[in-house]
Structure formats: structure tokens, C-alpha cells
mmCIF file of C-alpha atoms in Angstrom:
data_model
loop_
_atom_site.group_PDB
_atom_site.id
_atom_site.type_symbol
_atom_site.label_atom_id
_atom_site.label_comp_id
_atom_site.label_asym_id
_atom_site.label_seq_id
_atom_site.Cartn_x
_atom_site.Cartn_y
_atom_site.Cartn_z
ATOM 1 C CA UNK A 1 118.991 93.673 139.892
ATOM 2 C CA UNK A 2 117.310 92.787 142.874
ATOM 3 C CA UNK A 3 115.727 89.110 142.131
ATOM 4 C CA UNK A 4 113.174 87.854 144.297
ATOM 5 C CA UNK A 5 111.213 85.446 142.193
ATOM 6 C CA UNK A 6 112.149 81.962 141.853
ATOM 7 C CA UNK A 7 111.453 81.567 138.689
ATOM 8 C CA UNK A 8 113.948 83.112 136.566
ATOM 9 C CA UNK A 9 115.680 82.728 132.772
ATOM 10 C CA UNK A 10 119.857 82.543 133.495
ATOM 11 C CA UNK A 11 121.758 83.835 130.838
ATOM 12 C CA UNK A 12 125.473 83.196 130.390
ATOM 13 C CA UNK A 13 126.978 85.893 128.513
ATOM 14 C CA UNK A 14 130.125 83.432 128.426
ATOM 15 C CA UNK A 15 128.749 81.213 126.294
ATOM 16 C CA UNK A 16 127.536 84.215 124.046
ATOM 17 C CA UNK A 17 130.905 85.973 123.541
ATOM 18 C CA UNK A 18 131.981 81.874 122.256
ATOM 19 C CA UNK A 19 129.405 81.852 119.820
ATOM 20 C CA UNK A 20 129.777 85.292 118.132
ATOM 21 C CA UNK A 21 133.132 84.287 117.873
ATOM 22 C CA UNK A 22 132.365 80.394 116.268
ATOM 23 C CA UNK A 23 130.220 82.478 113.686
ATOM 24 C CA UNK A 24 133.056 85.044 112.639
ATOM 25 C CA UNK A 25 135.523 82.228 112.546
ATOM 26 C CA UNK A 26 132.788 80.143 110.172
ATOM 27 C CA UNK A 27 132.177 83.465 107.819
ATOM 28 C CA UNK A 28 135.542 85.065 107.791
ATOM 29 C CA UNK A 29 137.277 88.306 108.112
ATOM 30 C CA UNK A 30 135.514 90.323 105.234
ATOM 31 C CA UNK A 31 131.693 89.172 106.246
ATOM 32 C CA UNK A 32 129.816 91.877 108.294
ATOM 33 C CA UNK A 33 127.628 90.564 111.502
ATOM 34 C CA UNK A 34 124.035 91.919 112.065
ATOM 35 C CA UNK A 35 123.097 89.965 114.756
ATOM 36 C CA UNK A 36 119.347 89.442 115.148
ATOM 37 C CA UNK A 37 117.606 90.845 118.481
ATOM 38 C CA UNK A 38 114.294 91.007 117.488
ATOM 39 C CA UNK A 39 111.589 89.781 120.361
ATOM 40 C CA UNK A 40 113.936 90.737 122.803
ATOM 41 C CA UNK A 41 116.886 88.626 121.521
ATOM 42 C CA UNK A 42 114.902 85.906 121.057
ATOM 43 C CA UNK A 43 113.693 86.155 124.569
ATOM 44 C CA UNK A 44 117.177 86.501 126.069
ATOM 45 C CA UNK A 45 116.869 90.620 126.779
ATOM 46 C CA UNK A 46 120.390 90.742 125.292
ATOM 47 C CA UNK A 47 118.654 93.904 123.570
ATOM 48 C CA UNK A 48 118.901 95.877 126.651
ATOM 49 C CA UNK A 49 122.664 95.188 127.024
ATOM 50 C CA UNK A 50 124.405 98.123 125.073
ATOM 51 C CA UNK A 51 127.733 96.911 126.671
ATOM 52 C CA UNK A 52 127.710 93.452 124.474
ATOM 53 C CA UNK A 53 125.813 95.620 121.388
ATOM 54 C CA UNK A 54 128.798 98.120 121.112
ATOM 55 C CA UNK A 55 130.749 95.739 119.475
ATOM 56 C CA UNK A 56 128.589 95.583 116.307
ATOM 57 C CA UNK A 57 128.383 98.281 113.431
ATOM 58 C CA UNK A 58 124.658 97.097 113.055
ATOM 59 C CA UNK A 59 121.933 95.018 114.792
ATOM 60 C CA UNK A 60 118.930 93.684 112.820
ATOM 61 C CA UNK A 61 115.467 94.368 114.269
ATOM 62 C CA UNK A 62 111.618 93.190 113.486
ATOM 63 C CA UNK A 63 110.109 96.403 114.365
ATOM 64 C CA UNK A 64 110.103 100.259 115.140
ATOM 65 C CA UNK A 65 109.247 99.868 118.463
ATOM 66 C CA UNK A 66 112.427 97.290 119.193
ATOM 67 C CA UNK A 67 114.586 99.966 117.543
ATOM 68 C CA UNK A 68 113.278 103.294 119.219
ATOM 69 C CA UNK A 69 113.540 101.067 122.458
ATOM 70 C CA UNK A 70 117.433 100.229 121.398
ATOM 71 C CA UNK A 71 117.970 103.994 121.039
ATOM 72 C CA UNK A 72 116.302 104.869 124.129
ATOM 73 C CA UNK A 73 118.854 102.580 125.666
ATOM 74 C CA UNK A 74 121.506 104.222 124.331
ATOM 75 C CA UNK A 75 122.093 102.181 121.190
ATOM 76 C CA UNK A 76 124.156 104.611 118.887
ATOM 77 C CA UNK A 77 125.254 102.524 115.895
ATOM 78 C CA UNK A 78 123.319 101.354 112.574
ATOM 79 C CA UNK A 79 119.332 99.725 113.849
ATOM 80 C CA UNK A 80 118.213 97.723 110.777
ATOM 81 C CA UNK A 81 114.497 96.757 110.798
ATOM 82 C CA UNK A 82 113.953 93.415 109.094
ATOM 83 C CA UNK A 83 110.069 94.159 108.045
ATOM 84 C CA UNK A 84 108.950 96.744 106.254
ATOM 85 C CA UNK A 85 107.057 99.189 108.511
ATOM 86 C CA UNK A 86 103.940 101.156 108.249
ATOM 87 C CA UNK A 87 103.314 104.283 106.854
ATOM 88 C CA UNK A 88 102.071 105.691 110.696
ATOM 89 C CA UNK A 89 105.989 104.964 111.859
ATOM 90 C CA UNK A 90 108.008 106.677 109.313
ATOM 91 C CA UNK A 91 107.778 109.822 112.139
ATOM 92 C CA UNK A 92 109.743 107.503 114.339
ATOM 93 C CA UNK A 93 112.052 105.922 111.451
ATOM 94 C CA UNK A 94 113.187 109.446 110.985
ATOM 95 C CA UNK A 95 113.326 110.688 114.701
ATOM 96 C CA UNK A 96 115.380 107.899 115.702
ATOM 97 C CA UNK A 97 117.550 107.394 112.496
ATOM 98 C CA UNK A 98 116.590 104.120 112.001
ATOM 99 C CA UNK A 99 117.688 102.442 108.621
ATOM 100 C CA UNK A 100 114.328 100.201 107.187
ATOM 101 C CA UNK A 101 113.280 98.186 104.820
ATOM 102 C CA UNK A 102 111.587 98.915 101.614
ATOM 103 C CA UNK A 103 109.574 96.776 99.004
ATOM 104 C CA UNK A 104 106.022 98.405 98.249
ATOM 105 C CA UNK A 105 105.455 101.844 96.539
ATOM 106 C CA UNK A 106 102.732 103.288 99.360
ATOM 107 C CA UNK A 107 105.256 102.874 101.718
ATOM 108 C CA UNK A 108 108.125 105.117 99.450
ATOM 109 C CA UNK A 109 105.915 107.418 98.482
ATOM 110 C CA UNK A 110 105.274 108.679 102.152
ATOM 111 C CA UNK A 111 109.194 108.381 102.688
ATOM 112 C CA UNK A 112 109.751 110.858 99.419
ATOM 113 C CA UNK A 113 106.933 113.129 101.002
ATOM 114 C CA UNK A 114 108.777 113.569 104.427
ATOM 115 C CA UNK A 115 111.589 115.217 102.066
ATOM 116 C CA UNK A 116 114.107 113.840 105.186
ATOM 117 C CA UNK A 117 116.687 111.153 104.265
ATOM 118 C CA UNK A 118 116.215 107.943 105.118
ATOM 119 C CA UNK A 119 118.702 104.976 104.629
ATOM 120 C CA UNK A 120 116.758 101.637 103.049
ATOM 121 C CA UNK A 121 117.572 98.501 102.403
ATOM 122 C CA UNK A 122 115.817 97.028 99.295
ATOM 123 C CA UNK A 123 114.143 93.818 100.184
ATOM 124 C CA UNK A 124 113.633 91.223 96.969
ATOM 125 C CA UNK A 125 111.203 88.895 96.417
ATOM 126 C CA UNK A 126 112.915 85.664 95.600
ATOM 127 C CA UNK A 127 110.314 82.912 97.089
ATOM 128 C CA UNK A 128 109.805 83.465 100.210
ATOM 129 C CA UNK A 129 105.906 85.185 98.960
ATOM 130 C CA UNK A 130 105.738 87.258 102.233
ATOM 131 C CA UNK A 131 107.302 90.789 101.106
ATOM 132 C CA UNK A 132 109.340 92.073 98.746
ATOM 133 C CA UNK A 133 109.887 93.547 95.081
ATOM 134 C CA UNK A 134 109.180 91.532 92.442
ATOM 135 C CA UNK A 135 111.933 90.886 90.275
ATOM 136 C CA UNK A 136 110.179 92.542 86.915
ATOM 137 C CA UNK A 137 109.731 95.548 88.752
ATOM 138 C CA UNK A 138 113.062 96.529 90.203
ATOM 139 C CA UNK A 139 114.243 98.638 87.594
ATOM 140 C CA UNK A 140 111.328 100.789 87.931
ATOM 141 C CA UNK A 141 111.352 100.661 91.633
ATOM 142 C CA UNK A 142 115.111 102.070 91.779
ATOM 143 C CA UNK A 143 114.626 104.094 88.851
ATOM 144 C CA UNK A 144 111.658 106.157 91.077
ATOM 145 C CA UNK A 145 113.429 106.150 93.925
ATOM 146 C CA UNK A 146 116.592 107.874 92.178
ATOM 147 C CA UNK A 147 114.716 110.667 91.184
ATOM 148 C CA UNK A 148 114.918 111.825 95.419
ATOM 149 C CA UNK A 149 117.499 112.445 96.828
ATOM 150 C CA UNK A 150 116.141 111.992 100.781
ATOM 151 C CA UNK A 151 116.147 108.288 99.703
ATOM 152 C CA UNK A 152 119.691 106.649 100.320
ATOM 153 C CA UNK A 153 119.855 102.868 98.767
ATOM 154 C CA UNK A 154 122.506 101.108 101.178
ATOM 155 C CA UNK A 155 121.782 97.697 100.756
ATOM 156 C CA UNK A 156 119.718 95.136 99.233
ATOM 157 C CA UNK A 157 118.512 91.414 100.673
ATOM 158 C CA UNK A 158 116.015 88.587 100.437
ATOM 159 C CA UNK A 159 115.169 85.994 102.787
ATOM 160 C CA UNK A 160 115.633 82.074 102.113
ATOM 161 C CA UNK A 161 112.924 80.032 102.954
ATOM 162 C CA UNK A 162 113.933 76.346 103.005
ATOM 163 C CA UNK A 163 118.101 77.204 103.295
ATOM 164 C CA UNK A 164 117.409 73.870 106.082
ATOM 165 C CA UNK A 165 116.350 71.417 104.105
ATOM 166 C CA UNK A 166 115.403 72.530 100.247
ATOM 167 C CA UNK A 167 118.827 72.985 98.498
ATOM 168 C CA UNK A 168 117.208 73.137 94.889
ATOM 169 C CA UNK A 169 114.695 75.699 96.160
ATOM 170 C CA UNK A 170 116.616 77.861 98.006
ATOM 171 C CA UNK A 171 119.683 77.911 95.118
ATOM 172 C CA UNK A 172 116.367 79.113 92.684
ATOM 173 C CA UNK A 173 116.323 81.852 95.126
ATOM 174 C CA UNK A 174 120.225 82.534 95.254
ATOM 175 C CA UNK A 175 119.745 83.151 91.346
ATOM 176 C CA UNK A 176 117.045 85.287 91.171
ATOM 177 C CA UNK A 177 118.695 87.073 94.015
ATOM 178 C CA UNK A 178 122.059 87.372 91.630
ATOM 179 C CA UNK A 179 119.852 88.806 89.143
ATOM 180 C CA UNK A 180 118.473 91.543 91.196
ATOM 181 C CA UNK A 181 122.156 92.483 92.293
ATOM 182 C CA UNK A 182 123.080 92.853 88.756
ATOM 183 C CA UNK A 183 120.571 95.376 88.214
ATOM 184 C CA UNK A 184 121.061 97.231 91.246
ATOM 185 C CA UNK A 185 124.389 97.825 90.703
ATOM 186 C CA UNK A 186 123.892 98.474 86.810
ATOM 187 C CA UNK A 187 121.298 101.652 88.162
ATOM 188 C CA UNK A 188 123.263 102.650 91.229
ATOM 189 C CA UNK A 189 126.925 101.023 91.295
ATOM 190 C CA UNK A 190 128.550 99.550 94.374
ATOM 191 C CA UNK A 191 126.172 98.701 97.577
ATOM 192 C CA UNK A 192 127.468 99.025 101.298
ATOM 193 C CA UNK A 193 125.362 95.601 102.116
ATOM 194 C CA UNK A 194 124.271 92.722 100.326
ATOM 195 C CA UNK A 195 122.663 90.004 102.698
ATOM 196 C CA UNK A 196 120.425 86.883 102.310
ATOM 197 C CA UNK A 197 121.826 84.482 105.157
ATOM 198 C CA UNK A 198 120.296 84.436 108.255
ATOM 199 C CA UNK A 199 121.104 81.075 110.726
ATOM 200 C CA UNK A 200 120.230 78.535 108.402
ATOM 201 C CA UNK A 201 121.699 80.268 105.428
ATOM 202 C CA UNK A 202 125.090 80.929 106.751
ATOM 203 C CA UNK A 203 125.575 77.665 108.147
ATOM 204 C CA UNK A 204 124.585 75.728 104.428
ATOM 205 C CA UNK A 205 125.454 78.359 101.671
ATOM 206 C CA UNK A 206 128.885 80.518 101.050
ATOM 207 C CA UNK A 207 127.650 83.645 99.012
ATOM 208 C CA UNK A 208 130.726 85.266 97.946
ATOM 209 C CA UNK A 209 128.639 88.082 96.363
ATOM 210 C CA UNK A 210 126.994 88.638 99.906
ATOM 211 C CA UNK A 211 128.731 91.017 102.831
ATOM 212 C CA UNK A 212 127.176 90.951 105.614
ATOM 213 C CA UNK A 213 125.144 87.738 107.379
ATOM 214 C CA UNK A 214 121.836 88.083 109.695
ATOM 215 C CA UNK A 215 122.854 85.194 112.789
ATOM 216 C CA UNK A 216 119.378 84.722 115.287
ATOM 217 C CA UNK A 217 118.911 81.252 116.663
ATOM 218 C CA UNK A 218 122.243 80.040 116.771
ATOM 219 C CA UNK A 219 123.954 83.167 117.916
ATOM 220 C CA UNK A 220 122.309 82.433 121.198
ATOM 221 C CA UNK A 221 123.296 78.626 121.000
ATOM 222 C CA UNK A 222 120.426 76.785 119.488
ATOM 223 C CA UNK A 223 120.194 74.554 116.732
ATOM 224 C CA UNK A 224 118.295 76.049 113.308
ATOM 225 C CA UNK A 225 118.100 72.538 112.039
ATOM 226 C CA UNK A 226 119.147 69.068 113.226
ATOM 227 C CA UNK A 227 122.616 69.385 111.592
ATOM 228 C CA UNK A 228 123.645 72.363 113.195
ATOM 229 C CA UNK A 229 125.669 71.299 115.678
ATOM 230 C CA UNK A 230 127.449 69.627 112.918
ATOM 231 C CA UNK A 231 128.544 72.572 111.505
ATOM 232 C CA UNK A 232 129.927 75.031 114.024
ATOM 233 C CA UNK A 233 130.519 74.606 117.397
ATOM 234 C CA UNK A 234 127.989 76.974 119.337
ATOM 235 C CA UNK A 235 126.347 77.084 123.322
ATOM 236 C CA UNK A 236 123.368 77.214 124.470
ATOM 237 C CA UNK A 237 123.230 80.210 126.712
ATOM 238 C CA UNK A 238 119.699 80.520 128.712
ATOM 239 C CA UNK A 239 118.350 77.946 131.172
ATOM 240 C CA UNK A 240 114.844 77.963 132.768
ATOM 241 C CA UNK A 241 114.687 77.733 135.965
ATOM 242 C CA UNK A 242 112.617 77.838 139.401
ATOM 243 C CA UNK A 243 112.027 76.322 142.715
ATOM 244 C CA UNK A 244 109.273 73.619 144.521
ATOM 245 C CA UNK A 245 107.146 76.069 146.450
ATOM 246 C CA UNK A 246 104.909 73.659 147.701
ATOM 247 C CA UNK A 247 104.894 69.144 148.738
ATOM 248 C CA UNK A 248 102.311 66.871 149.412
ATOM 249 C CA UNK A 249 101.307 63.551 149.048
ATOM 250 C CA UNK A 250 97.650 62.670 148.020
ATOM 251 C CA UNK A 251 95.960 59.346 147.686
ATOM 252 C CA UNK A 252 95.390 56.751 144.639
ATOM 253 C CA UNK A 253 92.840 58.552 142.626
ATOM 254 C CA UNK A 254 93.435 62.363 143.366
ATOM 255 C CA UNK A 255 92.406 64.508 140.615
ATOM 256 C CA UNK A 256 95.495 67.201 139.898
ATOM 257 C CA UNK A 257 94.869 70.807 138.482
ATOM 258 C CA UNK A 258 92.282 71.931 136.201
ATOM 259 C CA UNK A 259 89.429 69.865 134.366
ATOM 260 C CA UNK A 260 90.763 66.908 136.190
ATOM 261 C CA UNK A 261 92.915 65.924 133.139
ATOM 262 C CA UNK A 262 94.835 63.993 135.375
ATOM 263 C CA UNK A 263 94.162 60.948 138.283
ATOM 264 C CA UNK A 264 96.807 59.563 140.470
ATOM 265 C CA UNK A 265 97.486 56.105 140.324
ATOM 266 C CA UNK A 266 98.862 55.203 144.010
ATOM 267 C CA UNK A 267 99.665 57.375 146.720
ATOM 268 C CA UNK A 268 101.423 60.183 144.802
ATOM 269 C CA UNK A 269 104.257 63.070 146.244
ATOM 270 C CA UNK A 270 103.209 66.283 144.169
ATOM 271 C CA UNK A 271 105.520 69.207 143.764
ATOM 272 C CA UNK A 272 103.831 72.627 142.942
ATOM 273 C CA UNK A 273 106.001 75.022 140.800
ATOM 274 C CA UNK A 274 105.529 78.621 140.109
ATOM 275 C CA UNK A 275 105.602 78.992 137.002
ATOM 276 C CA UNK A 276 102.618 79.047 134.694
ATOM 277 C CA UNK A 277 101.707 79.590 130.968
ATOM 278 C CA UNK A 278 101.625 83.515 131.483
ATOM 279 C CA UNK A 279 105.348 82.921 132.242
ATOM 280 C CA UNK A 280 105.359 81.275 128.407
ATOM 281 C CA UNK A 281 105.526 77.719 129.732
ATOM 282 C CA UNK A 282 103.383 75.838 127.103
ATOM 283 C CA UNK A 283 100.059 74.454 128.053
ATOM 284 C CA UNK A 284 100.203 72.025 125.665
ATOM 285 C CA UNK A 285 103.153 70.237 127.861
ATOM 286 C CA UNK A 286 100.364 69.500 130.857
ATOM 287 C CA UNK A 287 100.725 65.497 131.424
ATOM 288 C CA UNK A 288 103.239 65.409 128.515
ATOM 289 C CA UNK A 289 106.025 67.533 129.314
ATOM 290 C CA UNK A 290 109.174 66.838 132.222
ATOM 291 C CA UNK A 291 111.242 68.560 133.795
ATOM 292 C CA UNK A 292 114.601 68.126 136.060
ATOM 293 C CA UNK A 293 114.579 68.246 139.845
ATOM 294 C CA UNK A 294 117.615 66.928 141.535
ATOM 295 C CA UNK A 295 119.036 65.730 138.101
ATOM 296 C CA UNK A 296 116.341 63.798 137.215
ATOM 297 C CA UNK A 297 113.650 63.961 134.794
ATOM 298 C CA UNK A 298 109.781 64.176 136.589
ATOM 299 C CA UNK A 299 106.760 64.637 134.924
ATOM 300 C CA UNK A 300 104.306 67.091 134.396
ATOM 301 C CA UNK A 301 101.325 66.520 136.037
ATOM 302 C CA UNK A 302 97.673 67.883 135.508
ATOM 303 C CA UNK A 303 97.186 71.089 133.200
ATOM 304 C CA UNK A 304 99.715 73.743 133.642
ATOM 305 C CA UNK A 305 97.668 76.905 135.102
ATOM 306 C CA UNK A 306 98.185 80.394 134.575
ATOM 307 C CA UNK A 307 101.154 80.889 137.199
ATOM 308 C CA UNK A 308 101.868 77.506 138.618
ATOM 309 C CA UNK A 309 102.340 73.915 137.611
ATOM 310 C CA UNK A 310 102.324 70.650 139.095
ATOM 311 C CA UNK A 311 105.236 67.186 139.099
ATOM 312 C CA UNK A 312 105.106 64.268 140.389
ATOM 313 C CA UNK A 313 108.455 63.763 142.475
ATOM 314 C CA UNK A 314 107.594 59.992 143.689
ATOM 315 C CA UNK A 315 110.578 58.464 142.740
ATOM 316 C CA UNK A 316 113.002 61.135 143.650
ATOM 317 C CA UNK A 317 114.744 59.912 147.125
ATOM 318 C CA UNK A 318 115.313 63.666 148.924
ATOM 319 C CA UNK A 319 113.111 66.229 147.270
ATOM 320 C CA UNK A 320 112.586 69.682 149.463
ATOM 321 C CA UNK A 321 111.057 73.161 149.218
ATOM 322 C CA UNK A 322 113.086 75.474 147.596
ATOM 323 C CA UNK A 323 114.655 72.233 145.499
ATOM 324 C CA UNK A 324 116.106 74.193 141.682
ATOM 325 C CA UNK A 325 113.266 72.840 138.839
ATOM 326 C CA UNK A 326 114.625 73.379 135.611
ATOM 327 C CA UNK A 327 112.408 73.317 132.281
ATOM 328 C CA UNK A 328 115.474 72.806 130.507
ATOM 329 C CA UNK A 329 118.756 73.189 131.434
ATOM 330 C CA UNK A 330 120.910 71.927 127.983
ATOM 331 C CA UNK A 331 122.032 69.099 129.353
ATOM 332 C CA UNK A 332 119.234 66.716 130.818
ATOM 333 C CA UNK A 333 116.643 68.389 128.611
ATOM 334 C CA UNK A 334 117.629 70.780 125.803
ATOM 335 C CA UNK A 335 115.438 73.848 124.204
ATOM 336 C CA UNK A 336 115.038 71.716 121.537
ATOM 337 C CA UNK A 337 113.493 68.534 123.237
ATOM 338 C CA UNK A 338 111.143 71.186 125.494
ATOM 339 C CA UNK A 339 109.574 72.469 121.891
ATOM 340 C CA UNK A 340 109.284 68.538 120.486
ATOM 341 C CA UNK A 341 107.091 67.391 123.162
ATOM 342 C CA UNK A 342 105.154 70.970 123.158
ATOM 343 C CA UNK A 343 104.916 70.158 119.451
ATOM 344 C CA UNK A 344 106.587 73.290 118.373
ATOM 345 C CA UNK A 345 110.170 74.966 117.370
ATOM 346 C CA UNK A 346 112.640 75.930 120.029
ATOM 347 C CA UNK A 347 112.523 79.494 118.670
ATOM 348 C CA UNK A 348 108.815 79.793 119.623
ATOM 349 C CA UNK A 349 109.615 78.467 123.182
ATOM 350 C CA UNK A 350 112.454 81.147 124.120
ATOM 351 C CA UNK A 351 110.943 83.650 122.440
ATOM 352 C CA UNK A 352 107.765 83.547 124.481
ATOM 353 C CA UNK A 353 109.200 83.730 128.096
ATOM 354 C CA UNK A 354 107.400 86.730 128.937
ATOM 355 C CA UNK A 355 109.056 89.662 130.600
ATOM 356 C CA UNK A 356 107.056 88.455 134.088
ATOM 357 C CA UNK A 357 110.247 86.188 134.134
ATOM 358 C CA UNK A 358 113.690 88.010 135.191
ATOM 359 C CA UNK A 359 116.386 87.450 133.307
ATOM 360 C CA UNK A 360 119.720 86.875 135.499
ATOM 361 C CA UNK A 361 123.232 87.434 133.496
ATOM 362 C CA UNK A 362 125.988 85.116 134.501
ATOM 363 C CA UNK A 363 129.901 86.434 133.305
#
């Protein structure tokens, strides 16, 4: 890829070969990996690499779309999409033999009318309260669904809520879950998958009924609570990065950027960036936010504009155009500090780099 912009997301692939290893050495052997690429790996693009998907059996997906994009990038193996679709995409589900979920009896009853088979993965409502069977009616659920035979049952899941921080809740969950395996089973005997674990789940509960494990945040080297690092030994593997396009000095009481949010105190160097909120930088960071030039931390200046930003660079000895700015860089400032100050979660901050910002792989 030809990269001409200076603002750019570097992703070391290094760093994510470590961590898929960390996470099979922290399951084991017998545990299947889906790993999670939904919103373009979490804003990585590691979706579009088929060379570093090849080595799963399965990758876990949000939508249709992500998954009829995967295929159309030559993705051959197992696409698993997380949410239950709509009834206008079960054309595509089909087209691209893509394996969904299933919890609401509109949704199977336009599967059963399309008379083609489709693989499903029962989703179970275990408190969570976004989708999902209820418990009292999964009997009946599998019981309808056994009477076609274009409907193939090959796994069943839920999704922990609190698995961070709420050990009672989420082992209220684990049981009801237990519950709904037992009956599965009892209607349909043994189950190629059996998940509820994504990050936080795998890192804080060992499910020895449970298969296979859905890794998102931390598979790309972020923390999923603030005792993950604790845990298992993972790298970050994007940094954010771009150059000073413009310097000048203004006066004591120069108004910066937009709304005049901000007034120099003192004769003031000013660094102009270009990168902007359409890039996915937060607004909310303008005069809170810093960010590294020369190895030091500078603030953010004024309200960050659509394409461009502004830092003060005062008290930084040799500052140039064409200087490296990084918005974080894992080190100085982490993901995790960006999305504190922005009053946010780091998965929100990565995931909304938009695709105006290239992504450069490092080996």
C-alpha cells in the first residue's frame, strides 16, 4: 500500500501472533478459538488479512455484512455472526454459508421457509436481557426446530454481562446456562460448540463444560478490565500516529480553534495536526486530552475540528514540521488512558478510527 497520509494506525502483527498464543496457552489444548473481528477487528482491519485468519476453524462476527465482506475476501472457513440477524438477510446467510445466531421464532420461521440448511447457534438468555431464548421456552424452541431438517443445531451460547466485576451475577448466569445445556443435549445429544466466554470471561471463569472461547479486546492487546494484565501476558498492537503539519507562535490572549474554547496565556508555540474527529479522534478530548511529540506529553489545545487539531509545544526544546505525534503509543500514553480522559472505554476509541485512517502492518 501506497501511504501518503500522515496520519496513520500502525499495526504490529508481531505482537498479535504473541497474544493468540498467551490466550491458547491460558485456555489449553482442547478449547476452540473464535476470535472476534467484528467492526473491523476492533478497528485494526485484521478482517481483511486472510493470511493471519487461515489459521482459525472459525471467526466470530457482529453482522452479515462483516461476514459476506470476509467471504468476498476469500475467507473459506466457519463465519459465526454474534447477533441475530434480520429476516431481509437470511438471502445472504444462505448465499454465503454463513453460520448465525438464533433466539426468536419470526426469525426461524423464515429460515424453515427457505427449505435450505442453515447451521445456528442457539443463543440463551441468561441475564444479559438483550437477546436470547428464555430458559422456559427452550424445549419448545428445539422441539420446533427438530421437526426441519434444513435447520442444523451446532452450538449453543450466552453472553456474560458483569464476568469483570460481578462474580455472584455472572455465576447465576453460568447456572442457568448449565441448565439450558442439559436440555439441549437431552433433545439433541452431543453439540460441536458450547461457548459463553468472551475477553472478560475467559480471563475470570474456567468452564469445563464450554469448548470453544470468543477472545476481542485482549486478543489485540488491550485490557478488558483493570486486572487484565494480571492475568495473561498480552501486547498492545496498534499505535496512532501522525505528523505537525503546521508551527506558529501567537501572542498572550490568542483565541485557538472553534468557539474560542480556548485563550493563550503568554506567547504560545502551536502545533497543528491533521487529524480530526472524522478520523475518530474524540471531541470530547479538546483542552483535556495530550498527546506525545518528541517523547513528551503536550496538550490539546482548543476544540478538535473535523480533520485537524491543535497542541501547544511551548516547552518542547526542538519541535519541527513533519515531527511523529502520537495519540497513544502504549508506552507514554496507553489506549486505555486516551478513553479515561475522553470519558469512555478503550474499545470505543479503537473501534472508531474510521477507515479515512490507513492502517500500516508492521512484521
Amino acid at each position: 500500500m501506497n501511504i501518503t497520509r500522515p496520519t496513520i494506525m500502525e499495526i504490529d502483527l508481531k505482537a498479535l501472533e504473541h497474544n493468540i498464543k498467551e490466550i491458547k496457552k491460558y485456555i489449553g489444548p482442547s478449547i476452540t478459538i473464535m476470535p472476534i473481528i467484528k467492526a473491523n477487528a476492533y478497528g485494526t482491519y485484521i478482517n481483511y488479512r486472510k493470511d493471519i485468519l487461515e489459521q482459525f476453524n472459525i471467526v466470530g462476527v457482529a453482522t452479515v455484512d462483516e461476514a459476506v465482506d470476509l467471504r468476498n475476501n476469500g475467507y473459506t472457513k466457519e463465519i459465526f455472526v454474534l447477533n441475530q440477524p434480520y429476516i431481509t438477510e437470511i438471502d445472504k446467510i444462505i448465499k454465503y454459508n454463513i453460520t448465525t445466531s438464533l433466539s426468536e421464532y419470526n426469525f426461524l420461521q423464515e429460515l424453515i421457509k427457505k427449505q435450505t440448511k442453515v447451521k445456528v447457534h442457539l443463543e440463551i438468555e441468561t441475564g444479559m436481557n438483550r437477546t436470547g431464548i428464555n430458559i422456559n421456552e427452550l424445549n419448545s424452541f428445539i422441539e420446533t426446530i427438530k421437526k426441519y431438517s434444513n435447520i442444523e443445531i451446532e452450538g449453543i451460547y450466552t453472553h456474560l454481562s458483569s464476568a469483570d466485576y460481578d462474580e455472584d451475577y455472572t455465576n447465576k448466569q453460568l447456572d442457568i446456562f448449565k441448565t439450558a445445556i442439559n436440555i439441549t443435549k437431552n433433545i439433541l445429544g452431543k453439540l460441536k460448540y458450547i461457548h459463553t466466554s468472551a475477553s472478560n470471561g475467559l480471563l475470570n471463569y474456567q468452564n469445563n463444560y464450554c469448548n470453544l472461547v470468543r477472545p476481542g479486546i485482549i486478543l489485540y492487546g488491550y485490557d478488558s478490565s483493570s486486572k487484565t494484565k494480571e492475568k495473561i501476558n498480552v501486547k498492545p498492537i496498534s499505535k496512532l500516529k501522525s505528523k505537525i503539519t503546521f508551527l506558529k507562535t501567537v501572542e498572550d490572549g490568542t483565541s485557538i480553534s472553534y468557539s474560542r474554547t480556548y485563550i493563550t496565556k503568554g506567547k504560545t508555540k502551536i502545533a497543528t495536526i491533521p487529524m480530526g474527529y472524522a478520523d475518530g479522534l474524540p471531541r470530547s478530548l479538546s483542552n483535556k486530552g495530550k498527546v506525545i511529540i518528541n517523547g513528551q506529553k503536550v496538550p490539546i489545545i482548543g476544540n478538535i475540528c473535523m480533520d485537524s487539531f491543535m497542541a501547544d509545544v511551548t516547552d518542547i526544546k526542538e519541535v519541527n514540521i513533519g515531527d511523529d505525534v502520537y495519540i497513544w503509543d502504549n508506552k507514554i500514553i496507553t489506549l486505555e488512558e486516551v478513553a479515561s480522559t475522553a470519558n469512555t472505554i478503550n474499545y470505543e476509541i479503537i473501534c472508531t478510527i474510521s477507515n479515512r485512517v490507513p492502517r500500516l502492518y508492521l512484521n
